[in-house]
PDB file of C-alpha atoms and ligand atoms in Angstrom:
ATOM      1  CA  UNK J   1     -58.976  23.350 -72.492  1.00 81.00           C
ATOM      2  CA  UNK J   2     -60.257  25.570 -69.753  1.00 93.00           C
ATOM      3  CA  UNK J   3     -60.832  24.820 -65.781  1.00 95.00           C
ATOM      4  CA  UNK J   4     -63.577  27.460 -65.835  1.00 96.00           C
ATOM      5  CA  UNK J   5     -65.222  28.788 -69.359  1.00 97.00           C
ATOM      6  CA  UNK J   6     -68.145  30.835 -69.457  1.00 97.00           C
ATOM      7  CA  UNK J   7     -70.210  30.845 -72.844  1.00 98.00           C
ATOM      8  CA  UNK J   8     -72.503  33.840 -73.694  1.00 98.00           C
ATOM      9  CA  UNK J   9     -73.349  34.740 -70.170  1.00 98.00           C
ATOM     10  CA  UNK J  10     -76.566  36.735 -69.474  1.00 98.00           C
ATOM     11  CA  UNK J  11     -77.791  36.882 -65.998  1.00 98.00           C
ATOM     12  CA  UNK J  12     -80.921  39.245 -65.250  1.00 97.00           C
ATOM     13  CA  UNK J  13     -82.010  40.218 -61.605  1.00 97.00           C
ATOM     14  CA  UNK J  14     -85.979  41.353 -61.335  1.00 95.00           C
ATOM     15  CA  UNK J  15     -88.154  42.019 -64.093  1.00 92.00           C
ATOM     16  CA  UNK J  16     -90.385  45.064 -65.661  1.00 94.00           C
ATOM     17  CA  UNK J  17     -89.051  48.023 -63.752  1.00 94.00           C
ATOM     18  CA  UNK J  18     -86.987  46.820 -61.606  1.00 95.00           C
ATOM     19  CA  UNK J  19     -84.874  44.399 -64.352  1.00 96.00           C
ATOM     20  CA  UNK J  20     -81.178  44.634 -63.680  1.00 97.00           C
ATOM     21  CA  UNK J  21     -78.955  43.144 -66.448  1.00 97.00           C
ATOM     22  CA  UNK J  22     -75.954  42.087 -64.217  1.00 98.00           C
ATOM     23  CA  UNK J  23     -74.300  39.692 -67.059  1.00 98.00           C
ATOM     24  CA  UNK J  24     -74.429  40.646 -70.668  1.00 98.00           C
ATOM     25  CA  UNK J  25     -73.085  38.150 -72.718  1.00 97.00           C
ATOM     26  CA  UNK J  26     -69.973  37.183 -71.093  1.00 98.00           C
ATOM     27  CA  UNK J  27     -67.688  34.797 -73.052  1.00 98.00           C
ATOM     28  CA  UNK J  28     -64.529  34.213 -70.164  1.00 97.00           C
ATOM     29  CA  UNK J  29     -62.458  31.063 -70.185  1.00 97.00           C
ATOM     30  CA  UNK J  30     -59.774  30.810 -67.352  1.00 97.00           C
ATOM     31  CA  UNK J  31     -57.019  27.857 -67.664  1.00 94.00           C
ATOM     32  CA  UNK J  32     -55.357  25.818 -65.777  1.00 93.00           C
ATOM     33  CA  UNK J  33     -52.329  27.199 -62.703  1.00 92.00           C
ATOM     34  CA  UNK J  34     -53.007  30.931 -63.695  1.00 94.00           C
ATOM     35  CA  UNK J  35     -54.278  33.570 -61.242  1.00 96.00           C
ATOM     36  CA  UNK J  36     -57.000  35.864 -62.421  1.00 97.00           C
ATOM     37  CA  UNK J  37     -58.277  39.212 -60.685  1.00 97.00           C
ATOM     38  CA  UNK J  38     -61.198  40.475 -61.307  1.00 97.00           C
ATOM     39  CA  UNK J  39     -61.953  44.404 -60.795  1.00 97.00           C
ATOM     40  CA  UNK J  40     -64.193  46.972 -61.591  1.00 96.00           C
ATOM     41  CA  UNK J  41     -66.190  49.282 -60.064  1.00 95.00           C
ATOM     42  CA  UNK J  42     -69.413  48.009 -57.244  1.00 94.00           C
ATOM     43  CA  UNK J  43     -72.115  47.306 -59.444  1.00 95.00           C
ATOM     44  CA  UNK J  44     -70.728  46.104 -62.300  1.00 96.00           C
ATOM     45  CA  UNK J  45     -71.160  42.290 -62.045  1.00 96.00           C
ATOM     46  CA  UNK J  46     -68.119  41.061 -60.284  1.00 96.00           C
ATOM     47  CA  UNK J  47     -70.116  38.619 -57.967  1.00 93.00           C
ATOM     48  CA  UNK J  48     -72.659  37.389 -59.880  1.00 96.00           C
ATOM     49  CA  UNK J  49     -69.957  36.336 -62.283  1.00 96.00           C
ATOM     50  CA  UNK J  50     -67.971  34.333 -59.276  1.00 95.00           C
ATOM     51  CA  UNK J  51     -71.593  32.843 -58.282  1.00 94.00           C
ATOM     52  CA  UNK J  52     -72.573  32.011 -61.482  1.00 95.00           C
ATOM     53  CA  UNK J  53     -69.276  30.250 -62.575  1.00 96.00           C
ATOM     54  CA  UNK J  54     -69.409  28.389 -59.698  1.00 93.00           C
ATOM     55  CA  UNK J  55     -72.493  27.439 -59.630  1.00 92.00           C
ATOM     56  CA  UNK J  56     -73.755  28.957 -56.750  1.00 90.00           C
ATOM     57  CA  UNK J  57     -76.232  31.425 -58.369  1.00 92.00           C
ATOM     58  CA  UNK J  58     -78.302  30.287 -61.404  1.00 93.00           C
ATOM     59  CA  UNK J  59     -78.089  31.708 -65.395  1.00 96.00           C
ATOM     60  CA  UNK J  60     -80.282  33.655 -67.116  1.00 97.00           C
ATOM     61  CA  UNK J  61     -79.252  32.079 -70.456  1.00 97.00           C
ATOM     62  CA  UNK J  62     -75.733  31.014 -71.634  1.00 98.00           C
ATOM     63  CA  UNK J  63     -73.387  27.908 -70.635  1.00 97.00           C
ATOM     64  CA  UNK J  64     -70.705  27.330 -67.743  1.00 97.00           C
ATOM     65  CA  UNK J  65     -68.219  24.450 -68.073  1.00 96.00           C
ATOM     66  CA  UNK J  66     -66.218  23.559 -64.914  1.00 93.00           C
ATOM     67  CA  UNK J  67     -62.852  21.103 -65.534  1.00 85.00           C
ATOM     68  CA  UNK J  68     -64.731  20.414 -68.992  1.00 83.00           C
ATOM     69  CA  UNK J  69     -67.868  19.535 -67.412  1.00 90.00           C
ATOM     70  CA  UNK J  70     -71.112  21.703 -68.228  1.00 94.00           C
ATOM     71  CA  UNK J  71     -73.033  22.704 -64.601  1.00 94.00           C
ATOM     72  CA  UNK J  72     -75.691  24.932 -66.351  1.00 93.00           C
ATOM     73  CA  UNK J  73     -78.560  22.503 -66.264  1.00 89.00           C
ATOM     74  CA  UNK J  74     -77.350  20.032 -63.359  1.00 93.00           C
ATOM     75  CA  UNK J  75     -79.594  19.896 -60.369  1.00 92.00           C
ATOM     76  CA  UNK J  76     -79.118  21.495 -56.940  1.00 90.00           C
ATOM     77  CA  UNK J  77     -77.477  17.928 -55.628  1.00 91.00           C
ATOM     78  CA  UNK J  78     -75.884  17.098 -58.793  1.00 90.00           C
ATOM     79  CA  UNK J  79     -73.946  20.542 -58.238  1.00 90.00           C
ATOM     80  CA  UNK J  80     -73.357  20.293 -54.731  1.00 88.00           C
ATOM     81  CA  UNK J  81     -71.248  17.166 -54.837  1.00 86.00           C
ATOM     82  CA  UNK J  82     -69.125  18.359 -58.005  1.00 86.00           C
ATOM     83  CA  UNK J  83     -68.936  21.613 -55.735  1.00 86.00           C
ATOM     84  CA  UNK J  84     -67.380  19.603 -53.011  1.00 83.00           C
ATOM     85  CA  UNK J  85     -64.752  18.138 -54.970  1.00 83.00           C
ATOM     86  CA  UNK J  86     -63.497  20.644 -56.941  1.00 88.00           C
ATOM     87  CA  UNK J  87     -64.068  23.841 -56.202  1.00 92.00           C
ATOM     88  CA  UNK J  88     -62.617  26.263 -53.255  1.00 92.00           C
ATOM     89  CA  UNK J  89     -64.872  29.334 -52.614  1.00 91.00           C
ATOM     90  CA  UNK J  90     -64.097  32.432 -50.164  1.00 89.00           C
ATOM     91  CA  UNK J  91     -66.384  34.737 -49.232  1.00 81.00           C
ATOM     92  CA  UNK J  92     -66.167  38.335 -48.769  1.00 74.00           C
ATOM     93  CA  UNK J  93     -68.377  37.327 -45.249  1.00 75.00           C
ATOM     94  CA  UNK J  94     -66.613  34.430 -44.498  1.00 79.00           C
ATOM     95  CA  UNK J  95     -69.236  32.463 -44.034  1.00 87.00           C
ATOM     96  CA  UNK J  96     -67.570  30.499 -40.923  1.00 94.00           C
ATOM     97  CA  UNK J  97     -70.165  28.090 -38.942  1.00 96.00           C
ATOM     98  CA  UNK J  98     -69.938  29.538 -35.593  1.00 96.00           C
ATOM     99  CA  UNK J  99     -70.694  26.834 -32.955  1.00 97.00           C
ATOM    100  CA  UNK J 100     -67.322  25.817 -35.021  1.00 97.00           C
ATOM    101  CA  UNK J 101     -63.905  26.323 -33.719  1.00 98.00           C
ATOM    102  CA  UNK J 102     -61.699  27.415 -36.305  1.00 98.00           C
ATOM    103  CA  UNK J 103     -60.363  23.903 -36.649  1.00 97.00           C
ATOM    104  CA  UNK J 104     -63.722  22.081 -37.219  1.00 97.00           C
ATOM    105  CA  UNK J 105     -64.053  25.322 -39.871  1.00 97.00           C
ATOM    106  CA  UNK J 106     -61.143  23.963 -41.362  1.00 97.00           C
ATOM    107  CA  UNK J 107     -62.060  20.568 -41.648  1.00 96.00           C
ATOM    108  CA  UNK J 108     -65.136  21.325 -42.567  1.00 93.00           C
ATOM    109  CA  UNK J 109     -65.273  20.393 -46.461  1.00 91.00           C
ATOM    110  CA  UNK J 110     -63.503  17.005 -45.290  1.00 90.00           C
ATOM    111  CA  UNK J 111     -65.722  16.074 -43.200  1.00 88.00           C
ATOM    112  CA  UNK J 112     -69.098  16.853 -45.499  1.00 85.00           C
ATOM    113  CA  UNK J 113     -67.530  14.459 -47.882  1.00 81.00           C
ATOM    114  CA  UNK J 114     -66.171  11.702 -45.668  1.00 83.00           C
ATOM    115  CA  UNK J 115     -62.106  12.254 -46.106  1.00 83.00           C
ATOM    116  CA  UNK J 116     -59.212  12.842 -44.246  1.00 86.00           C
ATOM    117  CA  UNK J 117     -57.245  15.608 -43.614  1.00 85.00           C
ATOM    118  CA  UNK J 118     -53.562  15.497 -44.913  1.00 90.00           C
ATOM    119  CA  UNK J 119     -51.676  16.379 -42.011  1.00 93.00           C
ATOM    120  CA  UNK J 120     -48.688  18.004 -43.262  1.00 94.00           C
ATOM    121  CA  UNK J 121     -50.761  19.883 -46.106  1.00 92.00           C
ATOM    122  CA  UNK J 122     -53.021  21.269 -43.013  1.00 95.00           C
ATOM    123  CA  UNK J 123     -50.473  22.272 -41.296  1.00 95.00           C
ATOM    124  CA  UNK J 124     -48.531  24.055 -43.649  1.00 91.00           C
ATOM    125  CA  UNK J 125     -51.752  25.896 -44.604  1.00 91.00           C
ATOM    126  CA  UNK J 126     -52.645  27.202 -40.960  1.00 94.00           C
ATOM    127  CA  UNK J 127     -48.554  27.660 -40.090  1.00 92.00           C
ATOM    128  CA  UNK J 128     -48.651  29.899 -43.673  1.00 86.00           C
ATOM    129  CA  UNK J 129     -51.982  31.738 -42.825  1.00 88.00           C
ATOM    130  CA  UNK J 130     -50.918  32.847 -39.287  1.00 89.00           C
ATOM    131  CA  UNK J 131     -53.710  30.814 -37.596  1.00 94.00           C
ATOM    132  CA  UNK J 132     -51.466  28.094 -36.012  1.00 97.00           C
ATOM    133  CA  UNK J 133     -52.229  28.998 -32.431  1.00 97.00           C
ATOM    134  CA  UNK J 134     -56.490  30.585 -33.174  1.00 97.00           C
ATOM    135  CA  UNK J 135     -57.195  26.671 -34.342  1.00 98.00           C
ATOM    136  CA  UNK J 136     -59.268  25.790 -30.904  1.00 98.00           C
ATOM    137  CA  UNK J 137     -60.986  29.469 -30.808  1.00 98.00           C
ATOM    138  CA  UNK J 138     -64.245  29.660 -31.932  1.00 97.00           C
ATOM    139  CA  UNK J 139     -65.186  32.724 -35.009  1.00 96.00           C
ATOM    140  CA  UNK J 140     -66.470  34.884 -32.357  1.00 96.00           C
ATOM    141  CA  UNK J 141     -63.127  35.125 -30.140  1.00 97.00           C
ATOM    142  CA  UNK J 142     -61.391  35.690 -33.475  1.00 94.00           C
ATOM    143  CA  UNK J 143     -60.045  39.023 -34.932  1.00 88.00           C
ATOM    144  CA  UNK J 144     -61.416  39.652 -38.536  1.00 82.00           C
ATOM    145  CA  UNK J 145     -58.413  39.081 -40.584  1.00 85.00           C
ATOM    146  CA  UNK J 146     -58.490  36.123 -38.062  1.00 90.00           C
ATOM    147  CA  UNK J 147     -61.478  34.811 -39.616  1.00 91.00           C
ATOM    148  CA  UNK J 148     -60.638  35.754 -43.186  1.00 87.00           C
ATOM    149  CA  UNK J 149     -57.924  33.215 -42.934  1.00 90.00           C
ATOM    150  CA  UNK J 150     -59.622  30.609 -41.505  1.00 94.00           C
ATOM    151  CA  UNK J 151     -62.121  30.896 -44.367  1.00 93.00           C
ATOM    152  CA  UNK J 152     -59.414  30.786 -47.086  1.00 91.00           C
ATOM    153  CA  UNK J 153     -57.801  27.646 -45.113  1.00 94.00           C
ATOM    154  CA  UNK J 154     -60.958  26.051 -45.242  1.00 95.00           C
ATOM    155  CA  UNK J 155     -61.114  26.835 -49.268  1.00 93.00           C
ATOM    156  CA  UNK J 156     -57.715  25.114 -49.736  1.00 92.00           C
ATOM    157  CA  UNK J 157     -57.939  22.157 -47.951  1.00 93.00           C
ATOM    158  CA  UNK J 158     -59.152  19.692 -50.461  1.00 91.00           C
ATOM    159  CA  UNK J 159     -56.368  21.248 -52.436  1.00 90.00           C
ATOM    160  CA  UNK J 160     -59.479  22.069 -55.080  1.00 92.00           C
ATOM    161  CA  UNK J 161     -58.698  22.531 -58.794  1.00 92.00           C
ATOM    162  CA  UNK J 162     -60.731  25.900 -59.074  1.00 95.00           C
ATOM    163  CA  UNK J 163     -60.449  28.873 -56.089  1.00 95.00           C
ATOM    164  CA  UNK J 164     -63.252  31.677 -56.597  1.00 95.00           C
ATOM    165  CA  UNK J 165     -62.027  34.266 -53.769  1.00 94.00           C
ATOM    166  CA  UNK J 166     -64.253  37.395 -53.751  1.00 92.00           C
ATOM    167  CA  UNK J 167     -61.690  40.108 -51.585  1.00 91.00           C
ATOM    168  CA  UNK J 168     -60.266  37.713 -49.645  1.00 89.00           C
ATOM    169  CA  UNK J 169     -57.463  40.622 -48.777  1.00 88.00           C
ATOM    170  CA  UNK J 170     -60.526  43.085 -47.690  1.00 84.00           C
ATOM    171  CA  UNK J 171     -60.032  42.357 -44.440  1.00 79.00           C
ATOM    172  CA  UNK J 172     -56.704  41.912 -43.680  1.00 81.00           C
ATOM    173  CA  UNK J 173     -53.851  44.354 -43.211  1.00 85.00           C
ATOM    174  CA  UNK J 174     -51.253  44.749 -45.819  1.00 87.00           C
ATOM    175  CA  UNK J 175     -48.164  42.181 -44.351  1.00 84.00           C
ATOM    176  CA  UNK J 176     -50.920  39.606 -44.273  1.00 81.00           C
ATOM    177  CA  UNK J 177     -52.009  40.698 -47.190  1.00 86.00           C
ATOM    178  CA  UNK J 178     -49.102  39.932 -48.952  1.00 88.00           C
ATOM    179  CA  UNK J 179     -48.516  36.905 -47.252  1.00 83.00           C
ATOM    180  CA  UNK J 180     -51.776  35.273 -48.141  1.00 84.00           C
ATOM    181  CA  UNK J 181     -51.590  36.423 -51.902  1.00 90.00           C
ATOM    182  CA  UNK J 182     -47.719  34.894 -51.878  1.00 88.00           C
ATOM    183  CA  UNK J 183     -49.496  32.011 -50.835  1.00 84.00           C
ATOM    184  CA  UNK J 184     -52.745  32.058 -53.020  1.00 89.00           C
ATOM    185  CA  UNK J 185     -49.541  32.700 -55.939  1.00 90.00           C
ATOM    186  CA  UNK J 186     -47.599  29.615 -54.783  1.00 87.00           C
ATOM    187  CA  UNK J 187     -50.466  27.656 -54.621  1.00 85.00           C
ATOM    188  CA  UNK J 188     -51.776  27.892 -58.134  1.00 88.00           C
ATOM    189  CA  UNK J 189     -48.526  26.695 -59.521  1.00 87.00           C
ATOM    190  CA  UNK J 190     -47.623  23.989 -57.433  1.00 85.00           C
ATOM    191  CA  UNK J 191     -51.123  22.330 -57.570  1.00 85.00           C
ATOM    192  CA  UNK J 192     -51.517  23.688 -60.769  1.00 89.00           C
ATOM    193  CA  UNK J 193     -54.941  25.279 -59.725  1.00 92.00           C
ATOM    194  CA  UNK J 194     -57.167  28.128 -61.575  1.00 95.00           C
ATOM    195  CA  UNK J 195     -57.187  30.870 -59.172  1.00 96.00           C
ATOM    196  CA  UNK J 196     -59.910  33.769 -59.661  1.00 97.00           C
ATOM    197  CA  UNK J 197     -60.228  36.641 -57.264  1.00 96.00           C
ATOM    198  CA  UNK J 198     -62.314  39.750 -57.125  1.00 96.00           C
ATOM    199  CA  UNK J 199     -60.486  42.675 -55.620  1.00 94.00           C
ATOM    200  CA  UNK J 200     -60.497  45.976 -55.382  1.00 89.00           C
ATOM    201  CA  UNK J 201     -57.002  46.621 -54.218  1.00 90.00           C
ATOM    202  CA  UNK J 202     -54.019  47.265 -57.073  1.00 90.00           C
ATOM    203  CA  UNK J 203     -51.743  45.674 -55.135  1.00 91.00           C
ATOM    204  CA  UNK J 204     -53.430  42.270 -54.701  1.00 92.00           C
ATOM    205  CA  UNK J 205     -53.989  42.129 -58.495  1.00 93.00           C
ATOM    206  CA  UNK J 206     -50.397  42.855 -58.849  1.00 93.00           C
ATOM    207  CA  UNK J 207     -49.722  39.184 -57.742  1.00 94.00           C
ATOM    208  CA  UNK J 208     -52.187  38.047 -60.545  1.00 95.00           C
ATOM    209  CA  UNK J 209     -51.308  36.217 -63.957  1.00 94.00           C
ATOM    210  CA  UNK J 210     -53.964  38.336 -65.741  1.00 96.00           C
ATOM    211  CA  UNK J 211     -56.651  41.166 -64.372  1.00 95.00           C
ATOM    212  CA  UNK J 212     -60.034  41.324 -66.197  1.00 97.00           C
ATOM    213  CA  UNK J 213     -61.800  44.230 -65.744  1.00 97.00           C
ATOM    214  CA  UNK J 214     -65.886  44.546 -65.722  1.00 97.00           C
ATOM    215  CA  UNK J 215     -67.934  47.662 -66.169  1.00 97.00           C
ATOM    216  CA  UNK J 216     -71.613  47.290 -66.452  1.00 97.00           C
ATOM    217  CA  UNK J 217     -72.118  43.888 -67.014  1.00 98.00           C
ATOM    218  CA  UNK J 218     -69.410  43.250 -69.686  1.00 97.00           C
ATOM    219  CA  UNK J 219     -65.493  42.832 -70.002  1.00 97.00           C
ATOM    220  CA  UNK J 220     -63.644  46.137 -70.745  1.00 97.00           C
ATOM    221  CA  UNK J 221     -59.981  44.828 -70.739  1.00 96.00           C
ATOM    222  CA  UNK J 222     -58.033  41.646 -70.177  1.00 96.00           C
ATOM    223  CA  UNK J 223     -54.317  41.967 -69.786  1.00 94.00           C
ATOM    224  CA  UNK J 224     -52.063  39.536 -68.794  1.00 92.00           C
ATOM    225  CA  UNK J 225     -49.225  39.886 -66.239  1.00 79.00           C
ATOM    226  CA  UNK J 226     -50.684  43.544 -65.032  1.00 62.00           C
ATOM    227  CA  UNK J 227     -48.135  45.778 -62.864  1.00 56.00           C
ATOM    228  CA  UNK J 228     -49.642  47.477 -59.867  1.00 46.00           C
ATOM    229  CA  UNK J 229     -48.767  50.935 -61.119  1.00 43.00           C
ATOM    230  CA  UNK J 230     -51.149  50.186 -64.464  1.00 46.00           C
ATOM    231  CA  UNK J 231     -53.881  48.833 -62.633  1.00 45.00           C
ATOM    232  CA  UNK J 232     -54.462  51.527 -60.262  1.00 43.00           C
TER     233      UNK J 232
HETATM  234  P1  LIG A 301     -70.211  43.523 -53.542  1.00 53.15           P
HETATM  235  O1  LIG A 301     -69.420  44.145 -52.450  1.00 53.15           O
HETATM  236  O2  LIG A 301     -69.652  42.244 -54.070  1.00 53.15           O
HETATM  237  O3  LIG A 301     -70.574  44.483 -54.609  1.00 53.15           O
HETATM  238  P2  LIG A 301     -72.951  43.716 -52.902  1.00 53.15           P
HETATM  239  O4  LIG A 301     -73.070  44.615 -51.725  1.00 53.15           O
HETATM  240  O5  LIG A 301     -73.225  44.228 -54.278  1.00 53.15           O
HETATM  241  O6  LIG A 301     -71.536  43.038 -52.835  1.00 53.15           O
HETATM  242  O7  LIG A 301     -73.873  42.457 -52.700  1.00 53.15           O
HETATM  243  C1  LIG A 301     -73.847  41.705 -51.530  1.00 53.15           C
HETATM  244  C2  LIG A 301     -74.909  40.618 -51.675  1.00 53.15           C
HETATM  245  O8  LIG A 301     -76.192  41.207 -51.894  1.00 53.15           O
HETATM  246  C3  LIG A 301     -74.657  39.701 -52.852  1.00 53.15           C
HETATM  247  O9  LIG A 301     -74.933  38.365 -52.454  1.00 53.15           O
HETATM  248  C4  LIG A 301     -75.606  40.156 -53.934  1.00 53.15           C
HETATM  249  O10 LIG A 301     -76.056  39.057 -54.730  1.00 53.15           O
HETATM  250  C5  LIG A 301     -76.749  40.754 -53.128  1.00 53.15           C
HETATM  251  N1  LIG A 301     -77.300  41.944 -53.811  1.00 53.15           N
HETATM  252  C6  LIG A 301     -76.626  42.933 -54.419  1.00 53.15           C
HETATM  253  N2  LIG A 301     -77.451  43.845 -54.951  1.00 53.15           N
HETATM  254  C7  LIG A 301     -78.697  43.422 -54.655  1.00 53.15           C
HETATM  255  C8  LIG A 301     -79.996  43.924 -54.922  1.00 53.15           C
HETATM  256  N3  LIG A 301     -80.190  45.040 -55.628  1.00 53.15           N
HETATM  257  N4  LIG A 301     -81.050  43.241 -54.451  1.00 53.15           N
HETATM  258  C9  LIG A 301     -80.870  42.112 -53.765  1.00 53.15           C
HETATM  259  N5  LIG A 301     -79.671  41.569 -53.482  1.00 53.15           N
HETATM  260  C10 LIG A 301     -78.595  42.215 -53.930  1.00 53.15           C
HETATM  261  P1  LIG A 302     -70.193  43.683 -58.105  1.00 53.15           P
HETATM  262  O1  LIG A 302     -69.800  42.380 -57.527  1.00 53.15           O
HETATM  263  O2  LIG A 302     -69.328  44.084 -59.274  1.00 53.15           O
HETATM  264  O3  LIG A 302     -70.317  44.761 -57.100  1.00 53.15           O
HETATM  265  P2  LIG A 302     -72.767  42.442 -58.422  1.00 53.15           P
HETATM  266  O4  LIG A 302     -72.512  41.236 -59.250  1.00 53.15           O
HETATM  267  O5  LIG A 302     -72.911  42.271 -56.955  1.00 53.15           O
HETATM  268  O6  LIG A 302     -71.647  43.519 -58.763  1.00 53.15           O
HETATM  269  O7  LIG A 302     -74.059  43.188 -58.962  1.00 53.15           O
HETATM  270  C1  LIG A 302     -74.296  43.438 -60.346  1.00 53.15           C
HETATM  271  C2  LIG A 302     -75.665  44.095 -60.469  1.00 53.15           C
HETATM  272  O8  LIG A 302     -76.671  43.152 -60.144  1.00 53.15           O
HETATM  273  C3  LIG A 302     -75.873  45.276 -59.535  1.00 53.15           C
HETATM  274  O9  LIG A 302     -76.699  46.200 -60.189  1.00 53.15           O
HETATM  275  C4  LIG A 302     -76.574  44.643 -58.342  1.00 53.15           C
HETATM  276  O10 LIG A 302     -77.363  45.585 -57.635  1.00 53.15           O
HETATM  277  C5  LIG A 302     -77.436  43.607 -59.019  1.00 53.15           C
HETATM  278  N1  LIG A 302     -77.710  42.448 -58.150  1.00 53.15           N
HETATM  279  C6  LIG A 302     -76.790  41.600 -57.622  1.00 53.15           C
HETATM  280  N2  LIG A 302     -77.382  40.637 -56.906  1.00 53.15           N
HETATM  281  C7  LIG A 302     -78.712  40.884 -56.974  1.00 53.15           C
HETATM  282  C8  LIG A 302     -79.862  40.221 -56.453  1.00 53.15           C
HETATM  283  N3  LIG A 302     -79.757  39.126 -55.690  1.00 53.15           N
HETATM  284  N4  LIG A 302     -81.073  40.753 -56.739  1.00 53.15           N
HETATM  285  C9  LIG A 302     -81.178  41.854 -57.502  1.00 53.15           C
HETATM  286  N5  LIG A 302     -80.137  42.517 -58.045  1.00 53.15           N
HETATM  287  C10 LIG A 302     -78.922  42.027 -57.787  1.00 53.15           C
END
């Protein structure tokens, strides 16, 4: 039923001393062409939720089903290629290759698994984004909201089913802001995609479906269709 579902959720950094419990029995399951924001203070297990769920971090104990298929368990190449093909992850550091120009960024997850772009899709995504004329600039020549949108291109071009965004408005001033959460909104319903983003901003989880919040470790509150002025 869900695109994403966490089960009982524990992740632990360190041990003796220095043991951080960063996941305490989480139970989360998102569904299919809603928007979630995650907030919460720094510290409280934002991340390693995002990089757990998608399989990018490994579980202390617990389960994680992505589009009804269980990842705790697979191995490292196993989870790579299901990566590739259905999930969409921005980083709060971009992460752009920089011998790269933004194009090749773009392309990027294409050409890893051997497809072609879709033209019109591509360029509706770097005409939406603002990037239409940075596309043969390398990361370096680029402004940081700049590269912030080339990342988030790059997360959308195989149109995946699941988007994990971690800030992707931290960067970026607030008319693109609101352009590239109108666009993160429009996208989730017309490719009916699950959509989760951790922000700190009020205003980009006012363009959310549903805002969970996380304070040490745990969910405090899950509302659906928050308003800016209650989440701030
Ligand atoms: P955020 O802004 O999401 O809170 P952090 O600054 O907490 O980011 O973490 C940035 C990166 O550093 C993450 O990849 C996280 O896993 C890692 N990290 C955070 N805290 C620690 C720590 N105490 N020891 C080692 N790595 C950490
Ligand atoms: P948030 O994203 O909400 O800021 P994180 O998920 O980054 O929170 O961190 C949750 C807790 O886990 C924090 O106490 C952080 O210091 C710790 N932590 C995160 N990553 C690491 C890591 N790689 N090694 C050790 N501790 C970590």
């Amino acid at each position: 039923r869900f695109a994403v579902q966490a089960i009982d959720l524990v992740k632990d950094y360190g041990h003796g001393e220095n043991l951080v419990h960063a996941l305490r029995h989480v139970d989360i399951g998102f569904e299919r062409g809603r928007f979630s924001a995650i907030m919460g203070p720094s510290g409280s297990g934002k991340s390693t939720l995002m990089h757990t769920l998608a399989g990018l971090d490994s579980v202390t104990s617990g389960r994680v089903f992505l589009g009804g298929d269980e990842i705790t368990g697979l191995k490292d190449n196993e989870l790579t290629v299901l990566r590739r093909s259905k999930i969409g992850f921005i980083f709060q550091s971009f992460n752009l290759l920089p011998m790269f120009t933004a194009e090749q960024n773009i392309l990027m997850p294409l050409t890893l698994a051997g497809g072609k772009p879709d033209r019109e899709w591509y360029s509706r995504l770097v005409e939406t984004l603002g990037i239409a004329d940075r596309l043969k600039h390398r990361p370096s020549e680029l402004s940081g909201g700049q590269q912030q949108r080339v990342a988030i291109a790059r997360a959308l071009i195989t149109r995946p089913q699941v988007v994990f965004a971690d800030e992707p408005t931290g960067n970026l001033d607030s008319a693109s802001s609101a352009e590239v959460l109108s666009f993160l909104k429009q996208s989730v319903k017309e490719l009916g995609q699950t959509i989760v983003m951790v922000t700190h901003d009020a205003v980009a989880a006012s363009y959310s479906d549903r805002a969970i919040v996380f304070a040490d470790g745990r969910i405090v509150a899950d509302v659906d269709h928050p308003e800016a002025e209650q989440m701030s």
